[in-house]
Amino acid sequence: MTTVLRRVAPQLLTLVAVIMLVSIYFPSFWQIVYVNERLVGIPIDVIKRGAPVALLAIGMTLVIATRGIDLSVGAVMAICGASAAWSIDQGFGLWAALGIALVAGLICGLWNGLLVAVFDIQPIVATLILMVAGRGIAQLITGGTILTFDNDAFSYLGSGTLLGVPVPAVIWVLTGIGFGLLVRRTALGLLVESIGVNLRASTLTGINSRVLLIAVYMGSGFCAALAGIIATADIRGADANNAGLWLELDAILAVVIGGNSLLGGRFSILASILGAMIIQTINTGILLAGFPSEFNLVIKAVLVIIILVLQSPRVLPQLAYLWRGRRDRSQRPKQSQTSQQNAGTETKT
Amino acid sequence: MLLSTRDLTKTFPGTRALDAVSFDLKAGEVHALLGENGAGKSTLIKCLTGAYRRDSGDILFEGQPIFPQSTLEAQAIGIGTVYQEVNLLPNLTVAENLTLGHQPRRLGMIRSRAMNAQADEMLSGYGIDIDVRRTLDQYSVAVQQIVAIARAVHLSGRVLILDEPTASLDAREVQMLFDVVRDLRARGLGIIFISHFLDQVFEISDRLTILRNGRHIATCPAAEVDRMQLITLMLGHELQQETATRARPVADGKDAIRFSGVGRRGRIAPFDLTVHKGEVIGMAGLLGSGRTESAEVLFGAAPSDSGTVEDSDGPVDLRNPRAAIAAGFAFAPEDRKTDGIIAELSVRENIILALQARRGWSRPIPQAEQIRMADDYIARLDIRTPDAEKPVGLLSGGNQQKVILARWLATNPRFLILDEPTRGIDVGAHAEILRLIEDVVAQGMSILVISSELDELVAVSHRVIVVRDRQHVSQLTGEDVTTDTIVRAIAAPDLTPEATT
Ligand SMILES: Nc1ncnc2c1ncn2[C@@H]1O[C@H](COP(=O)(O)OP(=O)(O)OP(=O)(O)O)[C@@H](O)[C@H]1O
Ligand SMILES: [Mg+2]
């Protein structure tokens, strides 16, 4: 527990700092009220709107831990959202729609995993294929229009609440816990880290790295499917062109803010989720502060750069060194003076 | 004095790698730096070359204090280094490697003719005749080492540091390298030489400095100590003599593993091998002769494309390492950096990894059990680490090797393949590992040892297979297992016992 806390401390501190920054511009940040059986307030809005990126970040963390990357998640969201909307439209009902969307996500992941693990294509290239082609596939499913539907049970997943908490937030929390238990209560986490650090040595040690890689990309596809379902349910329609657009970049950013190395190895799902919440808090904060929308992306970029620089493993020791160096320098002259004096007395005698 | 350190200290979390070490290097001497695995030799070098920032102490170059912040700065001052792993770019030409960073240019364009001429000139006097326009990877490791030395000498030219340069060279190549070193000594360079091969140390060095646990123990002329004294200084106690009792293997063939006609096109010609329970098979041959390739076929790392494998229960599946491990095989590869350790994971995780992989992801080894196993092997193999949670990449080279051994012993295999198991391991640990081999063999494990150290092969093997030109050319058994016969079998095809009888 303490090791987990120590691991995510930078992300927690950053989140607190970002929240404080937002509260300065918007002092009523923490006002949460309970109306119509739902909690309403900015933090609630953050955990609801942050759901897609948080979900994508969960799967992306595992992919990045294997030294890979999954650029296709945004497009996979669109495919899965379209599949769900199509199923509802066909009158298959809630459960069939969910099943079809999740299976679509798993198939997308399988495709990526096969390209990476079996055909040895670099992950960035392998997933780029689906990133580009995915929106086309989604358009084929929706028939080129925004496929709207009317199904209360399904849209509950996007805009409903459970005990006052938005359902999307419940979904990402449960998914996060589920994945966390899956990788840490079994040996999966260790094996994933191992193939991320040294694939060749891991294979020689008997780790089934191919299957593991495919599974990780399928996990990412599964998370993207959940995110796609939420996005579609929220707007009661599947928009093949805009669902999940650019969200792969936010997901990667969340993982990186979470302190996970793009070079693979050690990972923390919790830290990535905190990263997603940091990004969403910034997004919401910029919106609330009422900056002209042209500034949004620039401000976001500046904040992200500051966060990353402060977290960089190069900068922290440097700062620590400067800090120590200042103390050392204030002590050292005394030492060298005494040694000079010693030398002086020696030469005199 | 060319280069000296005064009270050099360097601490890592949990380890004092250097504790007030003072050391002097004269111009025109070869100075050997000796000590057990983890004694601090590489750390001392890295402080000298600016790769690590020292905590305290002084480094003097010709009496002037210096503060190199990077290996580049150290080079500019005059200190050049060649590491065990050649750190050149294999897919560039020899000339590009030699001149990288200071190629002759005109209008910003590299002038290749001038560059090649310059490279030729840099290599003249090293006694190797190679085409500088070919890529570096077309030449042997020894030639690559010499190219690395030529580059280091050209750039720095006063001090040359060689950290275990001979670990992957065969006897002839070592002589080639030593000729170069002697020549440079005659030109007045100060040379620091790190090695665990004591014969080589006595052959080439003028003075010795011994480190133990980060402390300076002694410095003396090489002629004034003998091998046993040196080992005692390194270990802090006398080396226990190896027991030369070799239990006969059970050769009734009941539990034997029979490989017939296994091989892989272009890597190793098909061969037969029967491995009996409790038997140690040695494998000798020059580098590149097909030793490692044989091991990879036996372990399924480069699966055989012919032949069959059987044991008493029928055919054995060796499709890939995973299948081989399931069949009770284990393989500690030659190149531990790329094929062995998982650098970022802890010592504990590295030790349990093979066992965990075999159990499958859904049955994690309980944490308490992991800790018990790790502590057990750390004690048994005397792995020098502050604790089991240290990332294995931060251990000294020899200790990393021991962690890999521990990883495989933990799976309790029936057939263990060791490719150069003692490379980079100090004399004390060397003896321990040979003892360990005898131990596990007595319990019925079978072992294949690949080694360039013939003494070691003779000491542990019941029989020795000789590999030449990617073929298993002969097998020596019983009385024939001596260094002499092995050397002859490696060198001359018509002198092998099989050919003469
Ligand atoms: N970067 C590092 N971080 C933490 N500990 C380190 C680091 N580098 C070395 N050490 C520790 O310092 C000690 C000395 O290591 P060093 O590599 O100098 O040994 P060595 O004498 O070169 O051994 P070997 O013969 O095995 O190569 C070891 O205990 C090692 O674990
Ligand atoms: Mg070393």
Coordinates of N, CA, C and O in Angstrom, one line a residue, chain A residues 254-320:
Chain A
A254 N -2.2 10.7 -20.9 CA -2.5 10.3 -19.5 C -1.5 9.3 -19.0 O -1.1 9.4 -17.8
V255 N -1.2 8.3 -19.8 CA -0.2 7.3 -19.4 C 1.1 7.9 -19.1 O 1.8 7.6 -18.1
V256 N 1.5 8.8 -19.9 CA 2.8 9.5 -19.7 C 2.8 10.3 -18.5 O 3.7 10.3 -17.7
I257 N 1.7 11.1 -18.3 CA 1.6 11.9 -17.1 C 1.6 11.0 -15.9 O 2.1 11.3 -14.8
G258 N 1.1 9.8 -16.1 CA 1.1 8.8 -15.0 C 2.5 8.2 -14.7 O 2.6 7.3 -13.9
G259 N 3.5 8.8 -15.4 CA 4.9 8.4 -15.0 C 5.3 7.0 -15.6 O 6.3 6.4 -15.2
N260 N 4.5 6.5 -16.6 CA 4.9 5.2 -17.2 C 5.8 5.5 -18.4 O 5.5 6.4 -19.2
S261 N 6.9 4.8 -18.5 CA 7.8 5.0 -19.5 C 7.4 4.5 -20.8 O 6.8 3.3 -20.9
L262 N 7.5 5.3 -21.9 CA 7.2 4.8 -23.2 C 8.1 3.7 -23.7 O 7.9 3.0 -24.7
L263 N 9.2 3.5 -22.9 CA 10.1 2.4 -23.3 C 9.7 1.1 -22.6 O 10.5 0.1 -22.7
G264 N 8.5 1.0 -22.0 CA 8.1 -0.2 -21.5 C 8.6 -0.5 -20.1 O 9.4 0.2 -19.6
G265 N 8.1 -1.6 -19.5 CA 8.5 -2.0 -18.2 C 7.5 -1.7 -17.2 O 6.3 -1.8 -17.4
R266 N 8.0 -1.2 -16.0 CA 7.1 -1.0 -14.9 C 5.9 -0.1 -15.3 O 6.1 0.9 -16.0
F267 N 4.8 -0.4 -14.7 CA 3.6 0.4 -15.1 C 2.7 0.5 -13.8 O 2.8 -0.3 -12.9
S268 N 1.9 1.6 -13.9 CA 0.9 1.7 -12.8 C -0.4 2.2 -13.5 O -0.5 3.3 -14.0
I269 N -1.5 1.3 -13.4 CA -2.7 1.7 -14.0 C -3.3 2.9 -13.2 O -3.9 3.8 -13.8
L270 N -3.2 2.8 -11.9 CA -3.8 3.9 -11.0 C -3.2 5.2 -11.4 O -3.9 6.2 -11.6
A271 N -1.9 5.3 -11.7 CA -1.2 6.5 -12.0 C -1.8 7.0 -13.3 O -1.9 8.2 -13.5
S272 N -2.0 6.1 -14.3 CA -2.5 6.6 -15.6 C -3.9 7.2 -15.5 O -4.2 8.1 -16.1
I273 N -4.7 6.5 -14.6 CA -6.1 7.0 -14.4 C -6.0 8.4 -13.8 O -6.7 9.3 -14.2
L274 N -5.1 8.6 -12.8 CA -4.9 9.9 -12.2 C -4.5 10.9 -13.3 O -5.0 12.0 -13.4
G275 N -3.6 10.4 -14.2 CA -3.2 11.3 -15.4 C -4.4 11.7 -16.2 O -4.6 12.9 -16.6
A276 N -5.4 10.7 -16.4 CA -6.6 11.1 -17.2 C -7.4 12.1 -16.5 O -7.9 13.1 -17.1
M277 N -7.5 12.0 -15.1 CA -8.2 13.0 -14.4 C -7.6 14.3 -14.4 O -8.2 15.4 -14.4
I278 N -6.2 14.3 -14.4 CA -5.5 15.6 -14.4 C -5.8 16.3 -15.8 O -6.2 17.5 -15.8
I279 N -5.8 15.5 -16.8 CA -6.1 16.1 -18.2 C -7.5 16.7 -18.2 O -7.8 17.8 -18.6
Q280 N -8.5 15.9 -17.6 CA -9.9 16.3 -17.7 C -10.1 17.6 -16.8 O -10.8 18.5 -17.2
T281 N -9.4 17.6 -15.6 CA -9.5 18.8 -14.8 C -9.0 20.0 -15.5 O -9.6 21.1 -15.5
I282 N -7.9 19.9 -16.3 CA -7.4 21.0 -17.0 C -8.4 21.4 -18.1 O -8.8 22.6 -18.2
N283 N -8.9 20.4 -18.8 CA -9.9 20.7 -19.9 C -11.1 21.5 -19.3 O -11.5 22.5 -19.8
T284 N -11.7 20.9 -18.2 CA -12.8 21.5 -17.6 C -12.5 22.9 -17.1 O -13.3 23.9 -17.2
G285 N -11.3 23.0 -16.4 CA -10.9 24.3 -15.9 C -10.8 25.4 -16.9 O -11.3 26.5 -16.7
I286 N -10.2 25.0 -18.0 CA -10.0 26.0 -19.1 C -11.4 26.5 -19.6 O -11.7 27.7 -19.8
L287 N -12.3 25.5 -19.7 CA -13.7 25.8 -20.2 C -14.3 26.8 -19.2 O -14.9 27.8 -19.6
L288 N -14.2 26.4 -17.9 CA -14.9 27.2 -16.8 C -14.3 28.6 -16.8 O -15.0 29.6 -16.6
A289 N -13.0 28.7 -16.9 CA -12.4 30.0 -16.7 C -12.8 30.9 -17.8 O -12.5 32.1 -17.8
G290 N -13.4 30.4 -18.8 CA -14.0 31.2 -19.9 C -12.9 31.8 -20.8 O -13.1 32.9 -21.4
F291 N -11.8 31.2 -20.9 CA -10.8 31.6 -21.9 C -11.5 31.5 -23.3 O -12.2 30.6 -23.6
P292 N -11.1 32.4 -24.2 CA -11.6 32.2 -25.6 C -11.1 30.8 -26.1 O -10.0 30.3 -25.7
S293 N -11.9 30.1 -26.8 CA -11.6 28.7 -27.1 C -10.3 28.5 -27.9 O -9.7 27.5 -27.8
E294 N -9.9 29.6 -28.6 CA -8.6 29.4 -29.3 C -7.5 29.1 -28.4 O -6.5 28.5 -28.7
F295 N -7.6 29.6 -27.1 CA -6.5 29.4 -26.2 C -6.4 28.0 -25.6 O -5.4 27.7 -25.0
N296 N -7.6 27.4 -25.6 CA -7.7 26.1 -24.9 C -6.5 25.2 -25.1 O -5.8 24.8 -24.1
L297 N -6.2 24.9 -26.4 CA -5.2 23.9 -26.6 C -3.8 24.4 -26.2 O -3.0 23.6 -25.7
V298 N -3.6 25.7 -26.4 CA -2.3 26.2 -26.1 C -2.1 26.1 -24.5 O -1.0 25.7 -24.1
I299 N -3.1 26.5 -23.8 CA -3.0 26.5 -22.3 C -2.7 25.1 -21.9 O -1.9 24.8 -21.1
K300 N -3.5 24.2 -22.5 CA -3.4 22.8 -22.1 C -2.0 22.3 -22.4 O -1.3 21.6 -21.5
A301 N -1.5 22.6 -23.6 CA -0.1 22.2 -23.9 C 0.9 22.7 -22.9 O 1.8 22.0 -22.5
V302 N 0.8 24.0 -22.6 CA 1.7 24.6 -21.6 C 1.7 23.8 -20.3 O 2.7 23.4 -19.7
L303 N 0.5 23.6 -19.8 CA 0.4 22.9 -18.5 C 1.0 21.5 -18.6 O 1.7 21.1 -17.7
V304 N 0.7 20.8 -19.7 CA 1.2 19.5 -19.8 C 2.7 19.5 -19.8 O 3.4 18.6 -19.2
I305 N 3.3 20.4 -20.6 CA 4.7 20.5 -20.6 C 5.3 20.7 -19.2 O 6.3 20.0 -18.8
I306 N 4.7 21.6 -18.5 CA 5.2 21.9 -17.1 C 5.2 20.6 -16.3 O 6.1 20.2 -15.6
I307 N 4.0 19.9 -16.4 CA 3.9 18.7 -15.6 C 5.0 17.7 -16.0 O 5.7 17.1 -15.1
L308 N 5.2 17.5 -17.3 CA 6.1 16.5 -17.7 C 7.5 16.8 -17.3 O 8.3 16.0 -16.9
V309 N 7.9 18.1 -17.5 CA 9.2 18.5 -17.1 C 9.5 18.3 -15.7 O 10.5 17.8 -15.3
L310 N 8.5 18.7 -14.8 CA 8.7 18.5 -13.4 C 8.8 17.0 -13.0 O 9.5 16.7 -12.1
Q311 N 8.1 16.2 -13.8 CA 8.2 14.7 -13.4 C 9.4 14.0 -14.0 O 9.6 12.9 -13.7
S312 N 10.0 14.7 -15.0 CA 11.1 14.0 -15.7 C 12.2 13.4 -14.8 O 12.6 14.1 -13.9
P313 N 12.6 12.2 -15.0 CA 13.6 11.6 -14.1 C 14.9 12.3 -14.2 O 15.8 12.2 -13.4
R314 N 15.1 13.1 -15.3 CA 16.3 13.9 -15.4 C 16.3 15.2 -14.5 O 17.3 15.6 -14.0
V315 N 15.1 15.8 -14.5 CA 15.0 17.1 -13.9 C 15.0 16.9 -12.4 O 15.7 17.7 -11.7
L316 N 14.3 15.9 -11.9 CA 14.2 15.8 -10.4 C 15.6 15.7 -9.7 O 15.9 16.5 -8.8
P317 N 16.4 14.7 -10.2 CA 17.7 14.6 -9.6 C 18.5 15.8 -9.7 O 19.3 16.2 -8.8
Q318 N 18.4 16.5 -10.9 CA 19.1 17.7 -11.1 C 18.7 18.8 -10.1 O 19.6 19.4 -9.5
L319 N 17.4 18.9 -9.9 CA 17.0 19.9 -8.9 C 17.5 19.5 -7.5 O 18.0 20.3 -6.8
A320 N 17.4 18.2 -7.2 CA 17.9 17.7 -5.9 C 19.4 18.0 -5.8 O 19.9 18.4 -4.7

